[in-house]
mmCIF file of C-alpha atoms in Angstrom:
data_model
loop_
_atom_site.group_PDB
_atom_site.id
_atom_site.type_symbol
_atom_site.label_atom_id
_atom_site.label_comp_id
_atom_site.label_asym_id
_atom_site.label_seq_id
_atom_site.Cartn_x
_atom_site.Cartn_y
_atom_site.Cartn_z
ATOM 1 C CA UNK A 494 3.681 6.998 -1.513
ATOM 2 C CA UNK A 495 3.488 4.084 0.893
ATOM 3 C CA UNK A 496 4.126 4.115 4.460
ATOM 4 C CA UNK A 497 4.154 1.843 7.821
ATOM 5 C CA UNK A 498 5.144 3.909 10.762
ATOM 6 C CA UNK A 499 5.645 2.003 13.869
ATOM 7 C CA UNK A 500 7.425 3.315 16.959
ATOM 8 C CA UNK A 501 11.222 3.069 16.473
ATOM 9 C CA UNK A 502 11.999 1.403 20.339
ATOM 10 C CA UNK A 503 10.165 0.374 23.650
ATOM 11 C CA UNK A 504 11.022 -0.839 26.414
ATOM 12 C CA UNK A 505 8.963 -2.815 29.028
ATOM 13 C CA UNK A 506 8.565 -5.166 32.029
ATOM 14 C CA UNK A 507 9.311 -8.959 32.469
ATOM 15 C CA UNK A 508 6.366 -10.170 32.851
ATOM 16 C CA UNK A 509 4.062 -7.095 32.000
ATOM 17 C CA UNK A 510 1.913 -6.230 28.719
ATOM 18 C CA UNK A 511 3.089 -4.337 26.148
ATOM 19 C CA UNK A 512 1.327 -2.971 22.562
ATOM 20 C CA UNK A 513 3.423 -1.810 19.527
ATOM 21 C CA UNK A 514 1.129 -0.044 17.357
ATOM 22 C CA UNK A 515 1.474 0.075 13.503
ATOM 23 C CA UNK A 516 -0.323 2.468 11.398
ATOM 24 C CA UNK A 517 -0.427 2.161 7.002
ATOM 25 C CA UNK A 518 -0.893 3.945 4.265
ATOM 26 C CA UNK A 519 -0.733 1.702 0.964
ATOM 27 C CA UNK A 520 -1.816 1.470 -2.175
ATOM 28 C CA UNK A 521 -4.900 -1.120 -1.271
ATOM 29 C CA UNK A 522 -4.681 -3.366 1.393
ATOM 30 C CA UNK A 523 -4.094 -7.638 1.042
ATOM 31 C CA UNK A 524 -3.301 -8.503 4.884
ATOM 32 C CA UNK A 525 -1.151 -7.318 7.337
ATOM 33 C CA UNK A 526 1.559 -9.500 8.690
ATOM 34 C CA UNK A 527 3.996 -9.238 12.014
ATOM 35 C CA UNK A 528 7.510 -10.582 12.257
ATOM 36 C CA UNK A 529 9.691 -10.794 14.831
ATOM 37 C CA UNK A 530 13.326 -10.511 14.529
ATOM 38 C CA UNK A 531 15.961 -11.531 17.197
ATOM 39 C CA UNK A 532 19.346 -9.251 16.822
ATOM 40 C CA UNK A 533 21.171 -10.999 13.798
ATOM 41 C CA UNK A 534 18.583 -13.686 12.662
ATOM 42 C CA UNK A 535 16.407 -13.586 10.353
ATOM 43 C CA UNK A 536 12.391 -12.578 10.638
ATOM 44 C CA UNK A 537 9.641 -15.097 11.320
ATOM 45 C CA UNK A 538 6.274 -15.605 10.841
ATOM 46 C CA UNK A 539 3.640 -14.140 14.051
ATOM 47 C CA UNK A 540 0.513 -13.475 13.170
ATOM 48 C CA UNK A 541 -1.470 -12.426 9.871
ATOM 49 C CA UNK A 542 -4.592 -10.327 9.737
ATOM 50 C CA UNK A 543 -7.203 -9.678 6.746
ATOM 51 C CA UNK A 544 -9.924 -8.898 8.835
ATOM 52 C CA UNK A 545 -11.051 -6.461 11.460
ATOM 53 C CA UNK A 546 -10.726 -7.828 14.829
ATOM 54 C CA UNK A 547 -8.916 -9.589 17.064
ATOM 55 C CA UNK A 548 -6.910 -12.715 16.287
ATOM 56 C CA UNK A 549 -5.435 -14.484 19.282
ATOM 57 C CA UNK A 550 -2.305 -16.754 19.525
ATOM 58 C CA UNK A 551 -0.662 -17.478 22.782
ATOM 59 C CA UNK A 552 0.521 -15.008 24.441
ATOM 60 C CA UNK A 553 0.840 -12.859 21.284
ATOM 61 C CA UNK A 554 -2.707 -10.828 20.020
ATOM 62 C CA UNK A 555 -2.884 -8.958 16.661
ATOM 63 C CA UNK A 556 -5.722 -6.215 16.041
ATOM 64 C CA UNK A 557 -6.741 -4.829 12.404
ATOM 65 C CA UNK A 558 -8.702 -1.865 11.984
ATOM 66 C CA UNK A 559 -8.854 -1.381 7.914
ATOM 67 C CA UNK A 560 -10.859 1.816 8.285
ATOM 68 C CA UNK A 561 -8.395 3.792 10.670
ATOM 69 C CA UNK A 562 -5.188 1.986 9.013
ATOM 70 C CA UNK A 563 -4.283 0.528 11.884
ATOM 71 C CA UNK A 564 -2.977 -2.290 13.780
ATOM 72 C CA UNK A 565 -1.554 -3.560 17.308
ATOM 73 C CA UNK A 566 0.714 -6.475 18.051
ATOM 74 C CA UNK A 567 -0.577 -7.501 22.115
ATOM 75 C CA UNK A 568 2.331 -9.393 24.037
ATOM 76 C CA UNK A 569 1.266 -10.604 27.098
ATOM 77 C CA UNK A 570 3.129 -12.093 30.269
ATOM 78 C CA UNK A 571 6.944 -10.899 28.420
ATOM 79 C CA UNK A 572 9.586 -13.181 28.724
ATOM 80 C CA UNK A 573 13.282 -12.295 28.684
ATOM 81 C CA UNK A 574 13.394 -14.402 25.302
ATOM 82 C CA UNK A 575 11.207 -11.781 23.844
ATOM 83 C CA UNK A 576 13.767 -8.590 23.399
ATOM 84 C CA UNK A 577 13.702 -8.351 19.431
ATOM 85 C CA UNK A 578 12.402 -6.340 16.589
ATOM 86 C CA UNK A 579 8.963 -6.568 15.785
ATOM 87 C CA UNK A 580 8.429 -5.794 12.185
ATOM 88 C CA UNK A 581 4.851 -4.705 10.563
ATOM 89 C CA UNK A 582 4.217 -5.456 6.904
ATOM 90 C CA UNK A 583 0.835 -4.886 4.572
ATOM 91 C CA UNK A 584 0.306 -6.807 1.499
ATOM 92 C CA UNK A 585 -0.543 -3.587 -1.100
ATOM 93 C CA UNK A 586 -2.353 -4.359 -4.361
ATOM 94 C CA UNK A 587 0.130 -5.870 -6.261
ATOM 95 C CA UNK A 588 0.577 -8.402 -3.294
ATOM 96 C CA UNK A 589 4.343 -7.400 -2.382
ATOM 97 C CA UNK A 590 4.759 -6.772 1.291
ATOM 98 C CA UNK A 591 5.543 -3.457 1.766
ATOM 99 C CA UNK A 592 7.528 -3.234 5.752
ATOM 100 C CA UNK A 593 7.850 -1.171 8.502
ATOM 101 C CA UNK A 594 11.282 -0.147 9.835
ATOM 102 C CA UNK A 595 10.325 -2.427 12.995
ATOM 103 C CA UNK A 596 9.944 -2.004 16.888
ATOM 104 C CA UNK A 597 12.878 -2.530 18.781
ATOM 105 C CA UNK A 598 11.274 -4.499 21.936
ATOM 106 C CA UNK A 599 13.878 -3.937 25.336
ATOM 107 C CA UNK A 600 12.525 -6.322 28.612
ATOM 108 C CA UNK A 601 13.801 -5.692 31.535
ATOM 109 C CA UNK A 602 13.764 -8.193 34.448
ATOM 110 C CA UNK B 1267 18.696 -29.241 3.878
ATOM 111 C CA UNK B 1268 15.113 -28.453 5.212
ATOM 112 C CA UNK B 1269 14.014 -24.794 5.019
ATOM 113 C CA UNK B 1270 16.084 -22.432 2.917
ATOM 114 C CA UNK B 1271 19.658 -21.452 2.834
ATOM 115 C CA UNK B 1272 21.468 -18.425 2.132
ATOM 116 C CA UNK B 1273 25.680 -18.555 1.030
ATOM 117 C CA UNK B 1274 27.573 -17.199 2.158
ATOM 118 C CA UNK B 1275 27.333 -15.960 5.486
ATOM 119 C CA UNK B 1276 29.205 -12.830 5.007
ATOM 120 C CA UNK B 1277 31.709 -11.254 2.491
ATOM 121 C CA UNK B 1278 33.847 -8.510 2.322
ATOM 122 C CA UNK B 1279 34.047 -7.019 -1.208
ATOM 123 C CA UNK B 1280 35.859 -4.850 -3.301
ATOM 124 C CA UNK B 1281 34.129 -1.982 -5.473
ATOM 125 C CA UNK B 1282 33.516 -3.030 -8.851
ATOM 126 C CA UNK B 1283 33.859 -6.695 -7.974
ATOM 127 C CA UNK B 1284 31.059 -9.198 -9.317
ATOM 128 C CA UNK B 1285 28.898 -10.992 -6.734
ATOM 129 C CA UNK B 1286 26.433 -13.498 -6.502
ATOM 130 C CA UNK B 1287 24.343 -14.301 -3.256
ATOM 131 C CA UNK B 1288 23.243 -18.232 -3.783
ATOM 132 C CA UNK B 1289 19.593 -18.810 -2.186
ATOM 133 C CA UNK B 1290 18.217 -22.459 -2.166
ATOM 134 C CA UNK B 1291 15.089 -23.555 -0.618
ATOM 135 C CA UNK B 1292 13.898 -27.428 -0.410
ATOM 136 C CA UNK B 1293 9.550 -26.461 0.641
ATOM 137 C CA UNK B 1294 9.074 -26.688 -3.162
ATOM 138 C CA UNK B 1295 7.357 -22.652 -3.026
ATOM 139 C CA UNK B 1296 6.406 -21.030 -5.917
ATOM 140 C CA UNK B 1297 7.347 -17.863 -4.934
ATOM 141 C CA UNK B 1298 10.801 -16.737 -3.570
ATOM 142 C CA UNK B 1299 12.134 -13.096 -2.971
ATOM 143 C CA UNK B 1300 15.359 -10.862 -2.164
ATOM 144 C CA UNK B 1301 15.455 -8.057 0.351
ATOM 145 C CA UNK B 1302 17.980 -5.732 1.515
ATOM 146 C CA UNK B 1303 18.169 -4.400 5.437
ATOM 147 C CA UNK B 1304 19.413 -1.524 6.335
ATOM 148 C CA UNK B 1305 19.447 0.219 9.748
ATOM 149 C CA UNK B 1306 16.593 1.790 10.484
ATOM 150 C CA UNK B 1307 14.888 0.900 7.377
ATOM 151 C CA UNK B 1308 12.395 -1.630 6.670
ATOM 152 C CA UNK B 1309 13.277 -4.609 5.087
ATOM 153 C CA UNK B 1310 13.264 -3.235 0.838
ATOM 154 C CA UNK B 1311 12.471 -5.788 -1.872
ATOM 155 C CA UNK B 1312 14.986 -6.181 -4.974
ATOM 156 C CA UNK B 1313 13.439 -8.756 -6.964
ATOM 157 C CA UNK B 1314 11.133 -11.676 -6.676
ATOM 158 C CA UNK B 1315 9.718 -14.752 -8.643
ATOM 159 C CA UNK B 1316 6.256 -15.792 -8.650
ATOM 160 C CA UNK B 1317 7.102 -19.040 -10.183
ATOM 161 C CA UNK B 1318 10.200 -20.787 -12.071
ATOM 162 C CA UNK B 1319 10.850 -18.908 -15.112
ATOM 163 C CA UNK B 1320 9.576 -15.647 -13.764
ATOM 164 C CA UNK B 1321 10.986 -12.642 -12.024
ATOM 165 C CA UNK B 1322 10.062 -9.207 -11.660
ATOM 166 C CA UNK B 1323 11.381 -5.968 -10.069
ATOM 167 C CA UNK B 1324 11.047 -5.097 -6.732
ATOM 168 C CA UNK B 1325 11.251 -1.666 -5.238
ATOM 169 C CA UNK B 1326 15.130 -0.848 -5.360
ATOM 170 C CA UNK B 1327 16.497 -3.340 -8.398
ATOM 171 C CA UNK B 1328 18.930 -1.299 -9.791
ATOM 172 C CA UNK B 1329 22.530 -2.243 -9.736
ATOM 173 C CA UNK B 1330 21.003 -6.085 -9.140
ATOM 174 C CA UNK B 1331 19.679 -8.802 -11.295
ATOM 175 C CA UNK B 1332 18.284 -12.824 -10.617
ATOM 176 C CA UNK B 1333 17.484 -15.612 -12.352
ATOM 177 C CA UNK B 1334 15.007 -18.447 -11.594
ATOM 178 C CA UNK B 1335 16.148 -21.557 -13.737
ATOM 179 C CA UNK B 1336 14.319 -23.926 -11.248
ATOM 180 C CA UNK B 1337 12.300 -24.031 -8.452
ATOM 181 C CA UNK B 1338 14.904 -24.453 -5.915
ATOM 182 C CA UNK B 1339 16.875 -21.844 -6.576
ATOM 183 C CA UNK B 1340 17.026 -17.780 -6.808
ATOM 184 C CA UNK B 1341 20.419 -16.507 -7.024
ATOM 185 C CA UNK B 1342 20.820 -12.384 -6.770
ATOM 186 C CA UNK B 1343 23.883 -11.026 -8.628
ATOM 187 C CA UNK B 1344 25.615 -7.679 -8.623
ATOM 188 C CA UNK B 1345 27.273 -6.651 -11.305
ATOM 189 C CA UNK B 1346 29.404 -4.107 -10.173
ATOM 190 C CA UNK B 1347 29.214 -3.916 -6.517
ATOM 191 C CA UNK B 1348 29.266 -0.286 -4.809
ATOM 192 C CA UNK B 1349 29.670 0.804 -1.356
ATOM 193 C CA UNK B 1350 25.812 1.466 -0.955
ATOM 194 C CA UNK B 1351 25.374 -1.920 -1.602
ATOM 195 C CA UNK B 1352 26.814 -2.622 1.605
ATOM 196 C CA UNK B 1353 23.904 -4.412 3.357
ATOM 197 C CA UNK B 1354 22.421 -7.530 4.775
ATOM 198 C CA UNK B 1355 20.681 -9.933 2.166
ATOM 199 C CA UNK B 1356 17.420 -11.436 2.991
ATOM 200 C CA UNK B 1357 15.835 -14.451 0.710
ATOM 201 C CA UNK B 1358 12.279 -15.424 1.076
ATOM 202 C CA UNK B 1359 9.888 -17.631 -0.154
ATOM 203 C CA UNK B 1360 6.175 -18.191 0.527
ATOM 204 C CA UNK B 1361 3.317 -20.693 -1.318
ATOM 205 C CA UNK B 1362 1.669 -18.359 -3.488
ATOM 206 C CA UNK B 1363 -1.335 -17.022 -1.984
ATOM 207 C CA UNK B 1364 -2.720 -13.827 0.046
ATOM 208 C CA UNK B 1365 -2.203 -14.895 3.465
ATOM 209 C CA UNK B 1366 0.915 -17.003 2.888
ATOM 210 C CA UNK B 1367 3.696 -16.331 4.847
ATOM 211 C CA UNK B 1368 7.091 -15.644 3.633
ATOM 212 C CA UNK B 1369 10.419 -18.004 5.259
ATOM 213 C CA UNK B 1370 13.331 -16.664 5.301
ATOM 214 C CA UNK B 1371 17.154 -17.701 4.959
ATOM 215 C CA UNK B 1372 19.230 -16.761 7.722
ATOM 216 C CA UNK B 1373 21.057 -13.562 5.794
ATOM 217 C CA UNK B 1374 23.990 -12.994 4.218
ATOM 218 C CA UNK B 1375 26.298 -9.442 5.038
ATOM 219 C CA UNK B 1376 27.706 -7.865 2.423
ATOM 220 C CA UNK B 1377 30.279 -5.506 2.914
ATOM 221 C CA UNK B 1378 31.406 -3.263 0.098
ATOM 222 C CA UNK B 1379 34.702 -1.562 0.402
#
């Protein structure tokens, strides 16, 4: 079967760094996406990675490691504004996103 | 409009009632979708259309059906609605493409009774 597993809540710092891993396992691989969700909207568009590596944006990193199934969403210097969900989604072979359950992201000041 | 729209908002429902979720979008995409959310679930997709004319099944699609007469429009009807039904409705739609990403409408909550 297919399967995103990301932690289900974390809390962190105003201010501080904070990296919500996602691992995958999918029937082949097309991308990786991250959303982020604010309580009652809907999701938008982060950051989308094909690649190994790093790909910068902001405040807001994404890492892809195809081999290891793996990814990390990097938020740096958190903001109040950025308590939400954080959702993980790979693009499988028949390029449908499959998703994650999401991240529940708590800042505190 | 600019972006894409979901109608309504919410509903409360009856079992065994007919429904239909309306889902426009004005970016002229090719592609547009329908997912359900449920609490601690990822978002689930019921049906999608590559292009105008086209759908196909998603991975839950029983119980719903769509139809994609233009390219504006994707509307996602149940039948004969049952309490597991009771959700929140998520349309998308994306450019077709690998890295495209998908916009979404702002949701509509269903509520089965």
């Amino acid at each position: 079967g297919q399967n995103i597993d990301q932690p289900t809540e974390m809390t962190a710092t105003e201010g501080a760094i904070v990296q919500i891993n996602c691992t995958y396992q999918t029937s082949g691989f097309n991308g990786l996406f991250w959303y982020q969700q604010h309580a009652g909207e809907a999701p938008t568009f982060l950051s989308y990675n094909v690649l190994d590596g790093l790909e910068e944006k902001g405040r807001f990193s994404s890492f892809l490691s195809r081999s290891k199934g793996y990814s990390y969403l990097l938020l740096k210097e958190l903001q109040m504004k950025d308590s939400a969900s954080y959702l993980c989604a790979v693009k499988d072979s028949n390029y449908q996103l499959i998703w994650g359950a999401g991240t529940k992201l708590i800042i505190k000041p | 409009i600019a972006g894409i729209t979901q109608a309504p908002t919410s509903q409360i429902l009856a079992a065994g009632r007919r429904m239909t979720l309306r889902c426009t979008q004005d970016m002229r995409h090719n592609a547009m979708y329908w997912y359900r959310q449920d609490l601690g679930l990822g978002l689930r997709l019921i049906h999608y259309s590559n292009t105008a004319g086209t759908t196909g099944k998603g991975e839950v699609p029983d119980g719903y059906s769509v139809s994609r007469a233009n390219t504006d429009d994707f509307p996602l009807t149940l039948a004969s609605a049952v309490p597991s039904q009771t959700s929140v409705y998520f349309c998308a739609s994306s450019v077709k493409g690998e890295n495209n990403e998908q916009f979404f409408g702002p949701g509509t909550r269903l509520t089965v009774l």
